[in-house]
Coordinates of C-alpha atoms in Angstrom, one line a residue:
M155 CA 82.8 136.7 94.6
S156 CA 84.8 135.6 97.4
S157 CA 88.6 134.6 96.9
P158 CA 89.0 130.9 97.3
S159 CA 90.4 130.0 100.9
A160 CA 94.1 128.3 101.4
A161 CA 92.4 125.0 101.4
Q162 CA 90.4 125.4 98.2
M163 CA 93.7 126.6 96.4
R164 CA 96.3 124.3 94.7
P165 CA 100.0 124.5 95.6
P166 CA 102.0 125.9 92.5
Y167 CA 102.8 122.9 90.0
S168 CA 106.0 121.1 90.1
P169 CA 108.0 118.7 88.6
L170 CA 107.9 116.5 92.1
Y171 CA 104.0 116.1 91.7
F172 CA 104.9 113.0 89.1
L173 CA 106.1 111.6 92.3
A174 CA 102.3 110.6 92.6
T175 CA 102.3 108.7 89.4
L176 CA 105.6 106.7 91.0
G177 CA 103.5 106.2 94.1
A178 CA 100.5 104.4 92.1
G179 CA 103.0 102.5 90.5
G180 CA 105.2 101.2 93.3
L181 CA 102.1 100.4 95.3
M182 CA 101.0 97.9 92.4
V183 CA 104.4 96.7 93.0
T184 CA 103.3 95.7 96.5
F185 CA 100.2 93.9 95.4
F186 CA 101.9 91.8 92.9
M187 CA 104.0 90.5 95.5
F188 CA 100.9 89.1 97.1
L189 CA 101.0 86.6 93.8
M190 CA 104.8 86.8 93.3
F191 CA 105.5 85.2 96.8
W192 CA 102.1 83.3 97.4
V193 CA 100.8 81.8 94.3
P194 CA 103.4 78.7 92.8
H195 CA 104.6 79.8 89.0
P196 CA 106.6 76.5 88.2
G197 CA 109.0 77.3 85.2
R198 CA 108.5 80.8 85.1
P199 CA 110.6 83.6 87.4
V200 CA 107.2 85.5 87.6
P201 CA 103.0 84.4 88.2
I202 CA 101.2 85.0 84.7
F203 CA 97.2 85.0 84.8
E204 CA 96.9 81.2 83.9
D205 CA 99.1 80.4 87.1
I206 CA 97.0 83.4 89.1
M207 CA 93.3 81.3 87.9
S208 CA 94.8 78.3 88.6
A209 CA 95.7 78.6 92.0
F210 CA 92.2 80.8 92.6
A211 CA 90.6 77.2 91.7
S212 CA 92.5 75.4 93.6
G213 CA 93.5 77.3 96.4
N214 CA 92.1 77.8 100.1
L215 CA 90.0 80.4 101.1
P216 CA 93.0 82.7 102.4
L217 CA 94.9 82.1 99.3
Q218 CA 92.2 82.7 97.3
V219 CA 91.0 86.3 99.2
S220 CA 94.6 87.3 98.8
I221 CA 94.5 87.2 94.5
V222 CA 91.0 89.1 94.8
A223 CA 92.8 91.7 96.9
A224 CA 96.3 91.9 94.8
M225 CA 93.9 91.8 91.6
G226 CA 91.5 94.3 92.5
G227 CA 94.7 96.4 94.2
I228 CA 96.4 96.2 90.7
A229 CA 93.4 97.4 88.8
G230 CA 92.6 100.4 91.1
L231 CA 95.9 101.6 91.5
T232 CA 96.3 100.9 87.6
F233 CA 93.4 103.9 87.1
L234 CA 95.0 105.9 89.6
L235 CA 98.2 105.7 87.7
I236 CA 96.6 106.9 84.6
K237 CA 95.0 109.7 86.1
S238 CA 97.6 110.9 87.7
L239 CA 100.1 110.7 84.6
I240 CA 97.6 112.5 82.7
W241 CA 96.8 115.7 85.1
N242 CA 100.7 115.6 85.3
L243 CA 101.3 115.8 81.4
R244 CA 98.8 118.3 81.9
G245 CA 100.1 120.3 84.6
L246 CA 103.8 120.0 83.2
S247 CA 102.7 121.4 79.9
A248 CA 101.4 124.6 81.4
F249 CA 103.9 125.0 83.5
K250 CA 106.5 125.2 80.9
T251 CA 105.1 128.8 79.5
T252 CA 105.5 129.9 83.3
D253 CA 108.7 132.4 84.6
A254 CA 108.7 129.5 87.3
Y255 CA 109.5 127.2 84.7
A256 CA 112.7 129.0 84.0
A257 CA 113.5 129.8 87.1
L258 CA 113.3 126.2 87.8
R259 CA 116.1 125.6 84.9
S260 CA 118.7 127.9 86.1
S261 CA 118.9 126.7 90.2
N262 CA 119.2 123.7 92.0
A263 CA 115.6 122.5 91.4
E264 CA 116.2 122.0 87.6
T265 CA 117.2 118.3 89.0
Q266 CA 113.3 117.8 90.1
L267 CA 112.6 117.3 86.3
M268 CA 114.0 113.7 86.9
A269 CA 111.0 113.0 88.2
I270 CA 109.4 112.8 85.1
P271 CA 111.6 109.8 83.3
L272 CA 111.3 108.0 86.5
A273 CA 107.6 108.5 87.2
L274 CA 107.7 107.0 83.0
A275 CA 109.9 104.3 83.6
M276 CA 107.3 103.3 86.9
V277 CA 104.7 103.0 84.3
V278 CA 106.4 100.5 81.8
N279 CA 107.1 98.4 84.9
G280 CA 103.2 99.2 85.9
G281 CA 102.3 98.2 82.3
F282 CA 103.9 94.8 82.3
I283 CA 102.6 94.1 85.8
V284 CA 99.2 94.6 84.2
G285 CA 99.9 92.2 81.2
L286 CA 101.2 89.5 83.6
V287 CA 98.3 89.4 85.7
F288 CA 95.3 90.4 83.4
V289 CA 96.2 89.3 79.9
P290 CA 95.8 85.5 79.2
G291 CA 98.4 83.7 76.8
L292 CA 100.5 86.9 77.1
W293 CA 103.6 84.4 78.1
N294 CA 103.7 83.0 74.4
V295 CA 104.5 86.4 73.2
V296 CA 106.8 87.9 75.8
E297 CA 110.4 87.2 74.1
Y298 CA 108.9 89.6 71.6
L299 CA 107.8 92.3 74.0
F300 CA 111.2 92.3 75.9
P301 CA 113.2 94.0 73.0
L302 CA 110.2 96.7 72.8
A303 CA 110.2 97.2 76.7
M304 CA 114.2 97.4 76.4
I305 CA 113.9 100.2 73.8
A306 CA 111.2 101.9 75.9
F307 CA 113.5 102.3 78.8
V308 CA 116.5 103.0 77.2
L309 CA 114.3 106.1 75.6
I310 CA 113.6 107.0 79.1
G311 CA 116.7 107.0 80.0
G312 CA 118.1 108.6 77.4
Y313 CA 115.8 111.5 78.1
G314 CA 117.1 111.6 81.9
L315 CA 120.4 111.6 80.2
L316 CA 119.7 115.0 78.5
I317 CA 118.0 116.4 81.4
M318 CA 121.4 116.0 83.3
R319 CA 123.2 117.1 80.5
D320 CA 121.7 120.3 80.7
F321 CA 122.5 120.5 84.4
F322 CA 125.6 119.4 84.5
G323 CA 126.5 121.8 81.4
R324 CA 125.3 124.4 83.1
V325 CA 126.6 124.2 86.8
M326 CA 130.1 122.4 85.2
T327 CA 130.4 125.8 83.2
K328 CA 128.8 128.5 84.3
G329 CA 128.5 127.6 88.2
G330 CA 125.7 129.0 90.2
F331 CA 124.8 125.9 92.2
D332 CA 124.1 126.8 95.3
C333 CA 125.6 124.5 98.1
A334 CA 124.1 126.2 100.9
K335 CA 120.3 125.7 99.6
N336 CA 122.0 121.7 98.7
N337 CA 120.8 120.8 102.6
S338 CA 118.8 117.9 101.6
F339 CA 118.7 114.4 99.4
A340 CA 117.1 116.5 96.9
Q341 CA 119.7 116.1 94.3
V342 CA 119.8 112.0 94.5
L343 CA 116.5 111.9 93.0
P344 CA 118.4 111.6 89.3
A345 CA 119.8 108.6 90.7
F346 CA 116.4 107.3 91.6
A347 CA 115.1 107.7 88.3
F348 CA 118.4 106.0 86.5
A349 CA 117.7 103.4 89.0
M350 CA 114.2 102.8 88.0
V351 CA 115.1 102.6 84.5
G352 CA 117.8 99.8 85.2
V353 CA 115.9 97.5 87.5
G354 CA 113.3 97.5 83.9
L355 CA 116.0 97.0 81.6
A356 CA 117.2 93.9 83.9
A357 CA 113.8 92.5 83.9
P358 CA 114.6 90.4 80.8
S359 CA 118.1 89.5 82.2
A360 CA 115.4 87.6 84.8
M361 CA 112.4 86.4 82.3
S362 CA 113.6 85.7 78.7
G363 CA 114.9 82.8 77.6
S364 CA 117.3 84.2 75.0
A365 CA 120.8 84.4 76.1
M366 CA 121.5 87.3 73.5
I367 CA 118.0 89.2 74.9
A368 CA 119.6 88.1 78.8
G369 CA 122.9 89.7 78.1
L370 CA 122.0 92.3 76.0
S371 CA 119.6 93.3 79.5
F372 CA 122.3 92.9 81.9
I373 CA 124.8 95.6 79.7
L374 CA 122.0 97.7 79.6
S375 CA 120.9 98.2 82.8
S376 CA 124.3 97.8 84.1
F377 CA 125.5 101.2 82.7
F378 CA 121.7 103.0 84.4
I379 CA 122.7 101.0 87.7
V380 CA 126.2 102.3 87.6
V381 CA 124.9 105.9 86.5
A382 CA 122.7 106.0 89.9
I383 CA 125.2 104.6 92.2
L384 CA 127.8 107.4 91.1
L385 CA 125.1 109.8 91.7
A386 CA 123.7 108.5 94.5
V387 CA 127.4 108.8 96.5
A388 CA 128.4 112.0 95.4
N389 CA 125.0 113.9 95.9
V390 CA 124.6 111.8 99.4
I391 CA 128.0 113.3 100.4
L392 CA 127.1 117.2 99.2
G393 CA 123.9 117.0 101.0
L394 CA 125.0 115.9 104.0
R395 CA 128.2 118.2 104.2
S396 CA 125.6 121.5 103.6
M397 CA 123.1 119.7 106.2
M398 CA 125.6 119.6 108.6
E399 CA 126.6 123.1 108.1
N400 CA 123.0 124.5 107.1
G401 CA 120.7 122.2 108.7
A402 CA 118.1 120.5 106.7
N403 CA 115.8 122.2 104.6
E404 CA 112.0 121.9 106.1
E405 CA 109.7 121.2 103.0
T406 CA 112.3 119.0 101.6
A407 CA 113.0 117.2 104.0
P408 CA 111.3 113.6 102.9
T409 CA 114.2 113.5 100.7
L410 CA 116.5 112.2 103.8
L411 CA 114.5 109.0 103.0
I412 CA 115.2 108.8 98.9
I413 CA 117.8 106.2 99.8
V414 CA 115.4 103.1 101.1
P415 CA 113.6 103.2 98.0
L416 CA 116.7 103.5 95.8
I417 CA 118.6 100.2 97.7
T418 CA 115.6 98.9 97.2
V419 CA 114.7 99.4 93.3
I420 CA 118.6 98.7 93.0
T421 CA 118.4 95.3 94.9
I422 CA 115.7 94.1 92.8
A423 CA 118.0 95.2 89.6
W424 CA 121.1 93.2 90.9
M425 CA 119.1 90.1 91.9
R426 CA 117.0 89.9 88.4
Q427 CA 120.8 90.1 86.6
N428 CA 121.8 87.7 88.8
H429 CA 119.0 85.4 87.9
G430 CA 119.8 85.5 84.2
L431 CA 123.6 85.1 84.8
H432 CA 123.1 82.1 86.4
V433 CA 120.4 80.7 83.8
H434 CA 122.2 81.7 80.9
F435 CA 126.1 82.2 81.8
D436 CA 126.7 79.4 84.1
V437 CA 127.6 82.1 86.9
H438 CA 125.7 80.5 90.4
G439 CA 124.7 81.1 93.4
G440 CA 122.7 80.2 96.4
A441 CA 120.2 81.1 98.3
G442 CA 122.5 82.1 101.1
D443 CA 123.9 84.6 98.7
A444 CA 121.1 86.2 98.3
L445 CA 120.5 86.5 102.0
A446 CA 123.9 87.8 102.7
M447 CA 123.1 90.7 100.2
L448 CA 119.3 91.2 101.3
T449 CA 120.1 91.3 104.8
P450 CA 123.0 94.2 105.2
L451 CA 120.7 96.3 102.1
L452 CA 117.9 96.0 104.5
M453 CA 119.5 97.3 107.8
I454 CA 121.1 100.3 105.8
Q455 CA 117.7 100.8 104.9
L456 CA 116.4 100.6 108.5
A457 CA 119.2 103.1 109.8
V458 CA 118.3 105.3 106.9
L459 CA 114.8 105.6 108.3
A460 CA 115.8 106.0 111.5
L461 CA 117.6 108.9 110.9
G462 CA 114.7 110.6 108.4
L463 CA 112.0 109.8 110.5
T464 CA 113.7 111.8 113.7
V465 CA 114.5 114.8 111.1
L466 CA 110.8 114.4 110.5
R467 CA 109.3 114.3 113.5
G468 CA 111.9 117.3 114.9
F469 CA 110.0 119.5 112.2
G470 CA 106.8 118.4 112.7
Y471 CA 106.7 117.6 109.2
V472 CA 103.6 115.2 109.1
S473 CA 101.8 117.3 110.9
K474 CA 102.5 120.0 108.8
F475 CA 102.6 118.9 105.1
V476 CA 100.4 115.5 105.5
T477 CA 97.5 116.4 108.2
G478 CA 97.8 119.8 108.5
P479 CA 97.2 122.8 106.2
A480 CA 100.6 123.6 104.5
K481 CA 101.2 122.0 100.9
S482 CA 104.5 120.5 99.3
A483 CA 105.1 118.4 96.4
G484 CA 107.8 117.0 98.0
S485 CA 105.1 115.5 100.3
Y486 CA 104.8 112.8 97.8
A487 CA 108.4 111.8 98.5
L488 CA 107.2 109.8 101.8
V489 CA 105.4 107.9 99.9
C490 CA 108.3 106.1 98.2
P491 CA 110.0 104.9 101.2
G492 CA 106.9 102.6 102.7
V493 CA 106.5 101.2 99.2
A494 CA 110.2 100.3 98.9
L495 CA 110.3 99.0 102.7
S496 CA 107.5 97.1 102.0
V497 CA 108.4 95.3 99.0
M498 CA 112.1 94.6 100.3
L499 CA 110.7 92.6 103.1
H500 CA 108.7 90.8 100.9
F501 CA 112.3 89.9 99.3
W502 CA 114.3 89.1 102.4
L503 CA 111.5 87.1 104.0
N504 CA 110.9 85.0 100.8
K505 CA 114.3 85.0 99.1
G506 CA 116.5 85.3 102.1
L507 CA 115.0 83.1 105.3
V508 CA 112.7 81.1 103.9
A509 CA 114.8 80.5 101.1
N510 CA 117.5 79.6 103.6
G511 CA 115.0 77.4 105.8
L512 CA 115.6 80.3 108.9
V513 CA 111.3 80.5 108.4
D514 CA 109.0 78.0 107.2
K515 CA 106.6 79.7 104.8
F516 CA 103.2 80.7 106.1
S517 CA 104.5 80.0 109.8
L518 CA 103.5 82.4 112.3
A519 CA 106.9 83.9 112.1
Y520 CA 106.4 84.7 108.3
L521 CA 102.8 85.9 108.5
A522 CA 104.2 88.4 111.1
I523 CA 106.9 90.1 108.7
S524 CA 104.4 89.6 106.2
A525 CA 101.9 91.8 108.2
V526 CA 104.2 94.4 108.5
A527 CA 104.9 94.5 104.7
I528 CA 101.0 95.1 104.5
A529 CA 100.7 97.2 107.2
L530 CA 103.6 99.9 105.8
Q531 CA 101.7 98.6 102.3
V532 CA 98.3 100.0 103.5
S533 CA 99.6 103.3 105.3
M534 CA 101.3 104.0 101.8
I535 CA 97.4 103.9 100.3
W536 CA 96.3 106.2 102.9
L537 CA 98.9 108.5 102.5
V538 CA 98.6 108.7 98.5
L539 CA 94.9 109.0 98.4
K540 CA 95.1 111.6 101.2
L541 CA 97.5 113.6 99.4
N542 CA 95.8 113.5 96.0
A543 CA 92.9 114.7 97.6
K544 CA 94.9 117.2 99.1
H545 CA 97.0 118.2 96.2
M546 CA 94.8 117.7 93.3
G547 CA 91.9 119.2 94.3
G548 CA 90.5 122.8 94.1
S549 CA 90.4 124.7 91.0
V550 CA 92.6 127.7 91.7
R551 CA 96.6 127.5 91.7
Q552 CA 98.9 129.6 93.1
V553 CA 101.5 131.0 91.6
A554 CA 105.1 130.6 92.6
V555 CA 108.9 129.1 92.4
P556 CA 108.2 125.4 93.6
A557 CA 111.2 125.0 96.3
E558 CA 114.9 123.5 95.8

């Protein structure tokens, strides 16, 4: 019997494969943007099933096509999210019995485990989107769901804190953190995970009619957002220092773009918090405040994107790890910035430009900016499908320690 070819062999399992689940959930959000900003939802911060059906019945053909595309995309990506989550949970269970897992727990790569709470937080966020879009009458019981959702996010965030407790408890008391191998932004992954928990916890602040729930949402989400910012600042500095001395790590080069989704997630969390403060606590901010916040943050994302793509181009990363034969779980990190920039463009366009009268809704300029967001979305769908076929196919798995 002949041995399987390299193309048929699965790469070694890594917790970074949970980024595949994250990517599917993030793409669900990009389709929800169609409904969020194109379907009228008077009196509610988000569209619900009844709003969507009403808009479909009374809307023009382009709106109807957009609704069908959004609902179909969300349904398909929900299947993909669940499929990749099950695949990952099985893979993780087997991985924990290997020597590679023990090696990971004693290296810089231990923080890769934060991809697990990151993906789980996205699953909860994605579940809420599915409920809004497909479940009639959900808004009638939503106030009962907010406490349950907050409990889920706190548990996920607590799981992440336990992972980081073990990591910092080890490196701060015994040392062993290899600064030379920290030549990427891989250590920013925990910040991204806590930010995802924070944005989920901030949702009731924007949507709940109860001041108590909104206030609790604001407090809990603030904790995880602050933790995310502190970790991000510290690890960006450490990563930059190592890269300036040792050069960037080729395999983990996509992590240079992790700042892009981190900014999008924190921005949405802040907007949710601000809405809750406005509705319940008499804190007033206008459309100009949203524009003043969104524009500089978007510019930072574009600057980071330019730097990251320059490094990736220098390594020939795409031709090697995406379209070429080389396989790395870290290549799924390329999905996050494209998804995040697409979502950020929708918010900047609608909450920034349109709200301030700089661009008319559905004008040529509006459609042009929306087209950029949609092009990013389509590209990331292709990337997810391409990577899934490359990494989750085959029947034989190689055995190796994941890259740090």
